[in-house]
Short mmCIF file of C-alpha atoms in Angstrom, two decimals:
data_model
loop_
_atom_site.label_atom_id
_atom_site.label_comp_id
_atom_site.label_asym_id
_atom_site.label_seq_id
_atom_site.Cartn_x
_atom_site.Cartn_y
_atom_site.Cartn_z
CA UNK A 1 76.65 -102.32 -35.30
CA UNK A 2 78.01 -99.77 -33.40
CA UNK A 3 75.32 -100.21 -30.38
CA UNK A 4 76.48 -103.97 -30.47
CA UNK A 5 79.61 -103.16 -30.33
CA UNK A 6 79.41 -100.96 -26.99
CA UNK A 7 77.32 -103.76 -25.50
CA UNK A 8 79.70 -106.09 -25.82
CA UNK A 9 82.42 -103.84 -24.01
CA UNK A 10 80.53 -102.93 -21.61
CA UNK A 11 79.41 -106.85 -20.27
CA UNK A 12 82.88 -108.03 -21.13
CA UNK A 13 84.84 -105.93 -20.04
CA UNK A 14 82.88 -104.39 -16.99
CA UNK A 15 80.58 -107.22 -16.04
CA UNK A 16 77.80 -105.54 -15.31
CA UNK A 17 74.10 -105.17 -17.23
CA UNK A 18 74.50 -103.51 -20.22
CA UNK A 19 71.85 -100.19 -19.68
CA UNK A 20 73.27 -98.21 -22.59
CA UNK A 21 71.00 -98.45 -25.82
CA UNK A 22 72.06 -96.10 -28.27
CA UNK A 23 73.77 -96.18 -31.45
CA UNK A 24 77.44 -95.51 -31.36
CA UNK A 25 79.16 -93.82 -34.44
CA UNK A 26 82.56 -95.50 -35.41
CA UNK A 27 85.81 -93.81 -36.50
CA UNK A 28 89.19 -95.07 -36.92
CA UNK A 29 91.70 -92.16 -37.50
CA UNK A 30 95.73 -92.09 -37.00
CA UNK A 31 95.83 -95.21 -35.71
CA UNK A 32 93.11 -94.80 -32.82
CA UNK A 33 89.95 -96.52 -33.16
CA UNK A 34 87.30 -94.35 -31.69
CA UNK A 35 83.45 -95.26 -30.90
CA UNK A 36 80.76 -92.19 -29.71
CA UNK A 37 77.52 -90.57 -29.62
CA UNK A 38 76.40 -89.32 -32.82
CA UNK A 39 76.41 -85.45 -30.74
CA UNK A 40 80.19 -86.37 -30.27
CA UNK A 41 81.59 -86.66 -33.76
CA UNK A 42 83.32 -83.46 -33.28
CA UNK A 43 84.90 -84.21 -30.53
CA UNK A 44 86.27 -87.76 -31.55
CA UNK A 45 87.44 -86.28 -34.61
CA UNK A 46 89.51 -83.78 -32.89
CA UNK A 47 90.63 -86.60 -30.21
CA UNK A 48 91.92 -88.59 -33.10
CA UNK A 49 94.15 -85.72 -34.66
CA UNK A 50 95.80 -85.28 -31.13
CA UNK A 51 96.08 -88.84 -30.97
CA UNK A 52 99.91 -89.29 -32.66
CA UNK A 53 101.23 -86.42 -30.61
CA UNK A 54 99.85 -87.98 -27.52
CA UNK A 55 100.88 -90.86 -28.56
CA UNK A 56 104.42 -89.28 -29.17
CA UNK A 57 105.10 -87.62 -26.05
CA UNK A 58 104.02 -90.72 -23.72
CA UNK A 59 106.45 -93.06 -25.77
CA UNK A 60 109.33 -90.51 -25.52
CA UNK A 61 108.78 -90.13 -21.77
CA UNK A 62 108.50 -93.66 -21.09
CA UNK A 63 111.45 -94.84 -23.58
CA UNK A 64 108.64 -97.67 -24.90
CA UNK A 65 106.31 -97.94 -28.29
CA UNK A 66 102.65 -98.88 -27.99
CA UNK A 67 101.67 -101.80 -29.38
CA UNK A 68 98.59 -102.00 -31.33
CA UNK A 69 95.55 -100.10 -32.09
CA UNK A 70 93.52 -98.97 -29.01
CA UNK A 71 89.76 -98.31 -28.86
CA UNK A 72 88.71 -95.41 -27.48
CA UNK A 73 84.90 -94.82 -26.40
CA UNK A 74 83.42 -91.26 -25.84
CA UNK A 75 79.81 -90.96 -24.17
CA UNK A 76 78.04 -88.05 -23.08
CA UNK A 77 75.67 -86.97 -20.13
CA UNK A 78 73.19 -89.44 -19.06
CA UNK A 79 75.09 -93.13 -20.40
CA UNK A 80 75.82 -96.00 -18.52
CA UNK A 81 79.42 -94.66 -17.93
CA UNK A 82 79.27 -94.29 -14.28
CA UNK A 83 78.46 -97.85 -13.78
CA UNK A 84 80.67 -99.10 -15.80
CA UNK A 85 83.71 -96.94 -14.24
CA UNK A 86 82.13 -97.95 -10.62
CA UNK A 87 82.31 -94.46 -9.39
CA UNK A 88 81.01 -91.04 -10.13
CA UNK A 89 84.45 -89.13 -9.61
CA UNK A 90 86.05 -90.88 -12.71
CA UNK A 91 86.09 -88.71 -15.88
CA UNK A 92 88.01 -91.84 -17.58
CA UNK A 93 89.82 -95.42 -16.97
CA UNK A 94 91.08 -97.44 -19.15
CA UNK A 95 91.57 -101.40 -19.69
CA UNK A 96 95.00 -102.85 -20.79
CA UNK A 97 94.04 -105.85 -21.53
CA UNK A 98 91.55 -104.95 -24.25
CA UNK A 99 93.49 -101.81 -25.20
CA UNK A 100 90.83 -99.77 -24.51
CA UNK A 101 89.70 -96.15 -23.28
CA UNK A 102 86.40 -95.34 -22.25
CA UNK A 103 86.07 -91.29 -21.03
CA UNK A 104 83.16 -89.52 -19.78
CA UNK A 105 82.91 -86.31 -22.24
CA UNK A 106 80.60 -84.56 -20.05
CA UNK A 107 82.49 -84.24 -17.27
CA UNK A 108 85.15 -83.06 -19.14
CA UNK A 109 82.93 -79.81 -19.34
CA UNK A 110 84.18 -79.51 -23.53
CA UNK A 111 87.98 -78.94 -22.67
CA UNK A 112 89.59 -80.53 -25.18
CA UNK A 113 93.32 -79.45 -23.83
CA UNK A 114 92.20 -81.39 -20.59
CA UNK A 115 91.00 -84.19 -22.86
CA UNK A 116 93.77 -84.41 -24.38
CA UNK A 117 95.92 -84.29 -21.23
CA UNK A 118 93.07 -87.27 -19.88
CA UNK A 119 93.79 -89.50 -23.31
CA UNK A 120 97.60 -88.97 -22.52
CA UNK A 121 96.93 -90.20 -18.72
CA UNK A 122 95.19 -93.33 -19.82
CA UNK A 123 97.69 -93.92 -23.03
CA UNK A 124 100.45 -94.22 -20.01
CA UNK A 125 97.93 -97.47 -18.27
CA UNK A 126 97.64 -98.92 -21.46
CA UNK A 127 101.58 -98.89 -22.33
CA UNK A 128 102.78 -99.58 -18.87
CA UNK A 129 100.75 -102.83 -18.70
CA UNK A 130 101.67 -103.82 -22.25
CA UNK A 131 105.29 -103.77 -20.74
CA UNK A 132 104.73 -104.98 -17.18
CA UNK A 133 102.90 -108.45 -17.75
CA UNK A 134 104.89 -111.07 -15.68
CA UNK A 135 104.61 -109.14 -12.21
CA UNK A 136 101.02 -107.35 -10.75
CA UNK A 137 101.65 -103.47 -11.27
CA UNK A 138 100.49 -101.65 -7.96
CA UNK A 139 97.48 -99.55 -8.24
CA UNK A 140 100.10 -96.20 -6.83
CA UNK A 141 102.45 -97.25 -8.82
CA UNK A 142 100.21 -96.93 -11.90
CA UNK A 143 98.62 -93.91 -11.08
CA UNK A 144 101.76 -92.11 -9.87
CA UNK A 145 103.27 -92.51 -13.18
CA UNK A 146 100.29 -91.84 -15.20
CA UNK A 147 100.07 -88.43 -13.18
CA UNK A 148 103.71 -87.62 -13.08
CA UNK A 149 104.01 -88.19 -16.92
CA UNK A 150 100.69 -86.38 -17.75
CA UNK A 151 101.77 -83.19 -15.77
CA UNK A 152 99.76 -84.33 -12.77
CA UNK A 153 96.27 -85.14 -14.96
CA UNK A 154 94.13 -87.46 -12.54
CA UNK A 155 91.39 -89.46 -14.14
CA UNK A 156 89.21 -88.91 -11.40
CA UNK A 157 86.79 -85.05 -10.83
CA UNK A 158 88.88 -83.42 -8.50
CA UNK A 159 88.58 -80.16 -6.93
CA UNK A 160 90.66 -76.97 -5.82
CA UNK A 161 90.61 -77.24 -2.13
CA UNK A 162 94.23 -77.02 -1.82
CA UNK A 163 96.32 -80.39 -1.07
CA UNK A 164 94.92 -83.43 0.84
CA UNK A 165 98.01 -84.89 1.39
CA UNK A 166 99.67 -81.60 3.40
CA UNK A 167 96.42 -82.07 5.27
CA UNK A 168 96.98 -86.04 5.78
CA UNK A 169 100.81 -85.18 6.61
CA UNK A 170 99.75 -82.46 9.38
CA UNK A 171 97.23 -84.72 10.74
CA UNK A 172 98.94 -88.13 10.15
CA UNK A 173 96.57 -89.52 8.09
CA UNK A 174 98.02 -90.36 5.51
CA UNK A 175 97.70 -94.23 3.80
CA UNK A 176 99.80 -96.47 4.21
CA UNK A 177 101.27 -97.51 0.70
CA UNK A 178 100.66 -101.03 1.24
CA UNK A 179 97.29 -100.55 1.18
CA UNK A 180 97.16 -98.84 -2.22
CA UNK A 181 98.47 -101.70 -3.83
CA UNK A 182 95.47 -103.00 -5.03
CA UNK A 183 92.82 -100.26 -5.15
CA UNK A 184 92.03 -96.99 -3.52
CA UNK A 185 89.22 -95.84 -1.41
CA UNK A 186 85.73 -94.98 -2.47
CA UNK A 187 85.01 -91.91 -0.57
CA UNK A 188 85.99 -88.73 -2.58
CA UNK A 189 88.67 -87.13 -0.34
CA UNK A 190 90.45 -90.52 0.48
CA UNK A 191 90.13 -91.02 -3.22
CA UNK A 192 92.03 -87.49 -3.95
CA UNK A 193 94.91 -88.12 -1.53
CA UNK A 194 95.41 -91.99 -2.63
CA UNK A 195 96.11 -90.18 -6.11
CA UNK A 196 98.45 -87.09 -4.34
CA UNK A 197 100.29 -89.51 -2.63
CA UNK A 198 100.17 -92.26 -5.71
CA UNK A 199 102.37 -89.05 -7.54
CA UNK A 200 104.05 -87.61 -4.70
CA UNK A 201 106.11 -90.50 -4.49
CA UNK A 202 106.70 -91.58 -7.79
CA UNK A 203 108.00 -87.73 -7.86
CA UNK A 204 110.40 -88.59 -4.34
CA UNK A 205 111.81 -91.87 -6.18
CA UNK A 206 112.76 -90.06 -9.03
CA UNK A 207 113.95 -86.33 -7.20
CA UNK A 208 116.09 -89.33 -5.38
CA UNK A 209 117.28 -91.23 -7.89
CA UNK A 210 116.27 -89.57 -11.16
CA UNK A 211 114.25 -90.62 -14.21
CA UNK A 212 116.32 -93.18 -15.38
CA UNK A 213 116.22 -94.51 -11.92
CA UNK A 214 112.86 -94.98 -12.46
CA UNK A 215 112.50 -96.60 -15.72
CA UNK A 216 115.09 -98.76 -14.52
CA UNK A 217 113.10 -100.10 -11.75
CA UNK A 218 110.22 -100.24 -14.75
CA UNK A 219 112.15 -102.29 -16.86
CA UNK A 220 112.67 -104.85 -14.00
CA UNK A 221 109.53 -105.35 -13.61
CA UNK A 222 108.96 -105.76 -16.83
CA UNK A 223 111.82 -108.63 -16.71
CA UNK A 224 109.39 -110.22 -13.69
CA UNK A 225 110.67 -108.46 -10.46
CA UNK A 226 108.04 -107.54 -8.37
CA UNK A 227 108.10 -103.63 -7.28
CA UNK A 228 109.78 -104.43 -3.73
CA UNK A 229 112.47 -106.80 -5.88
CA UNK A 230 112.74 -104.47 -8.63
CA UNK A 231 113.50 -101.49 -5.87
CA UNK A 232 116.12 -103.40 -3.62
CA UNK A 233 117.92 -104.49 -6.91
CA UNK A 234 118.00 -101.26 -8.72
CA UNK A 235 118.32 -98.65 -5.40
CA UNK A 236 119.75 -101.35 -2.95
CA UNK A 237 116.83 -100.12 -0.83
CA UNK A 238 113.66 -102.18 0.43
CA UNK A 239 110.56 -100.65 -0.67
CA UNK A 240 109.60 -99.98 2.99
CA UNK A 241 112.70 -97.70 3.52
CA UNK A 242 111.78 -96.07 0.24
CA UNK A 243 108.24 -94.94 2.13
CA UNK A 244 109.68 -94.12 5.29
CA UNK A 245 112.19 -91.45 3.66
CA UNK A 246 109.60 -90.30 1.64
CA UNK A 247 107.32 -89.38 4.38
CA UNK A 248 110.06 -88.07 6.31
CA UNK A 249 110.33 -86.02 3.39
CA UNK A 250 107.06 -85.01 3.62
CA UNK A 251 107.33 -84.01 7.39
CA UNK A 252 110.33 -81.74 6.72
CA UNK A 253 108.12 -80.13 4.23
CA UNK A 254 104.68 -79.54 5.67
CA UNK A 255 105.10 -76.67 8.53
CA UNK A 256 102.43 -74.85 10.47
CA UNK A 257 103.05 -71.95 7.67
CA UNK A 258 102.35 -73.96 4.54
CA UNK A 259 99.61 -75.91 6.46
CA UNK A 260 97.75 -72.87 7.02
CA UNK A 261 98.38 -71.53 3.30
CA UNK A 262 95.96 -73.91 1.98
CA UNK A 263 93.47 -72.00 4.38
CA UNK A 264 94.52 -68.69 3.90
CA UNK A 265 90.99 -68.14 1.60
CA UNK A 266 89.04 -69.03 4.73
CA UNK A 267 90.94 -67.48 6.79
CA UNK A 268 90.86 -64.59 5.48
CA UNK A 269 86.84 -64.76 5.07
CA UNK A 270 86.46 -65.32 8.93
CA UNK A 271 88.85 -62.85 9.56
CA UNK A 272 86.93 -60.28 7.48
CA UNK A 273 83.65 -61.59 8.81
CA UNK A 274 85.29 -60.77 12.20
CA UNK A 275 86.15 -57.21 11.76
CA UNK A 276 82.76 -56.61 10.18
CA UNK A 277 80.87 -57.56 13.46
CA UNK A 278 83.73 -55.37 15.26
CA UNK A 279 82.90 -52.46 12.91
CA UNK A 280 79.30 -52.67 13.59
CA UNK A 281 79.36 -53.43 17.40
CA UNK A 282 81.59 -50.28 17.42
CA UNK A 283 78.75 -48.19 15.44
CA UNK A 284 76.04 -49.58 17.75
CA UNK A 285 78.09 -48.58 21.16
CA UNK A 286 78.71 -45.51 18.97
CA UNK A 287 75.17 -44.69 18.57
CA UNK A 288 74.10 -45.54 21.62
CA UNK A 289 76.35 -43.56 23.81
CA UNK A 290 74.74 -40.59 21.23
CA UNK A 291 71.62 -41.11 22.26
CA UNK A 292 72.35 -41.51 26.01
CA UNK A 293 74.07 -38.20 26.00
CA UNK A 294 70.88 -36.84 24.12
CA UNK A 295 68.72 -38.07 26.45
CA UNK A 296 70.89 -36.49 29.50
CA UNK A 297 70.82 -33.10 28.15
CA UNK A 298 67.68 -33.13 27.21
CA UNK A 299 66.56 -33.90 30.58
CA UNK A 300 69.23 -31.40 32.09
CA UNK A 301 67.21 -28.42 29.56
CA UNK A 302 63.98 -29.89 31.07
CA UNK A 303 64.79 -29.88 34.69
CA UNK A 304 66.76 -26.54 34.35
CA UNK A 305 63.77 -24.55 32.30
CA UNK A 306 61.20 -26.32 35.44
CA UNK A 307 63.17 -24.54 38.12
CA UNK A 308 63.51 -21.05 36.87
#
């Protein structure tokens, strides 16, 4: 059943072959329904004891309730979950409009705080589109407030390389919002600053106008605004000006200093690759001005033994 199950998720709600053939183990525990590997009982189980106090916190930050039951599916190494997410950064994504979760458990490495802090990321998709319905919700505008209210959580494998968008801001590179609206880019680091920007200004709307500022823009769109009429009625400011402060904000931020903080690693390596070629150029000149001066009295003993 379970295996029938899963099939059916993943053509309906991905729409593409269904490759995965094992047997799925069902659970339903604290009001989460959860399907996974037999080798991930453990793990479910644990997942569904978080679940209320997820559950909790998102509502609380958010000011809604979730409606409903969700599904959430856990697969391990070597499923079909990469095709089905359409990328091989995502650890997770979810699907409003079947209330359902589908994570990757093996790239979650067995961290089940960062699961945790993952199922509260993908909680916030499913109860922002269960109150947004009338109006499209921007792709940034999603995952800005999915990061911002799951401590900065991306759904996506991300790295430590310092920011991408201080980089982007430095080098003007940075995406337009516009074009975030309704997806972001495929290749990894693109991918990485679509989400850093996605939160950075969701963070800049509500450092401006605070978090009720926010959720009162939310709440017009959930009333049918779209996001540019829902920010001109609730900030008396066009979207557009919104950006433009923002990454004015961004520019007063990101100096030649902070810039080169996220390279102080490397540049400390090449500096300390540096002074270990000075060091030993200094012992070779060293040794060979020894050995020259060897060689000179050595031939100043020979000549002077020769001529007495």
């Amino acid at each position: 059943m379970g295996g029938i199950l899963f099939l059916f998720f993943l053509c309906v709600f991905c729409m593409v072959p269904p490759v995965f053939s094992g047997q799925l183990v069902e659970l339903a525990s604290n009001g989460i329904r959860i399907l996974c590997e037999p080798s991930l009982k453990g793990a479910a189980a644990e997942m569904g004891e978080a679940y209320p106090f997820v559950k909790e916190r998102v509502e609380t930050i958010f000011g809604w309730k979730l409606k409903g039951s969700p599904t959430l599916i856990l697969l391990g190494k070597g499923s079909s979950f990469e095709r089905m997410a359409g990328s091989a950064y995502v650890i997770a994504f979810a699907a409003p409009e079947k209330n359902l979760i589908v994570m990757d458990w093996s790239k979650l490495k067995g961290n089940r705080i960062h699961a945790q802090d993952v199922l509260k990321h993908e909680l916030c998709h499913l109860l922002i589109h269960q109150e947004i319905t009338r109006v499209p919700v921007p792709r940034w505008l999603d995952e800005g407030l999915a990061q911002w209210a799951s401590d900065g959580v991306m759904d996506i494998v991300s790295d430590q390389k310092g920011s991408r968008l201080n980089r982007a801001v430095f080098n003007d590179r940075m995406i337009p919002v516009r074009r975030l609206a309704d997806g972001f880019p495929i290749r990894k680091d693109r991918l990485i600053l679509a989400y850093e920007e996605s939160k950075d200004f969701v963070e800049y709307i509500i450092g401006r106008y605070g978090k009720e500022g926010l959720l009162k823009m939310l709440r017009r769109m959930g009333q049918g605004q779209t996001v540019s009429e829902a920010s001109q009625s609730t900030f008396s400011v066009p979207l557009a000006s919104l950006e433009v402060g923002w990454k004015e904000s961004l520019k007063r931020r990101v100096t030649w200093l902070s810039y080169l903080s996220y390279y102080l690693y490397e540049i400390l390596f090449a500096l300390g690759g540096l002074l270990m070629c000075f060091a030993a150029v200094k012992v070779f000149l060293r040794k060979r001005a020894y050995m020259r001066a060897e060689m000179e009295n050595g031939d100043g003993r020979g000549e002077s033994g020769w001529r007495n």
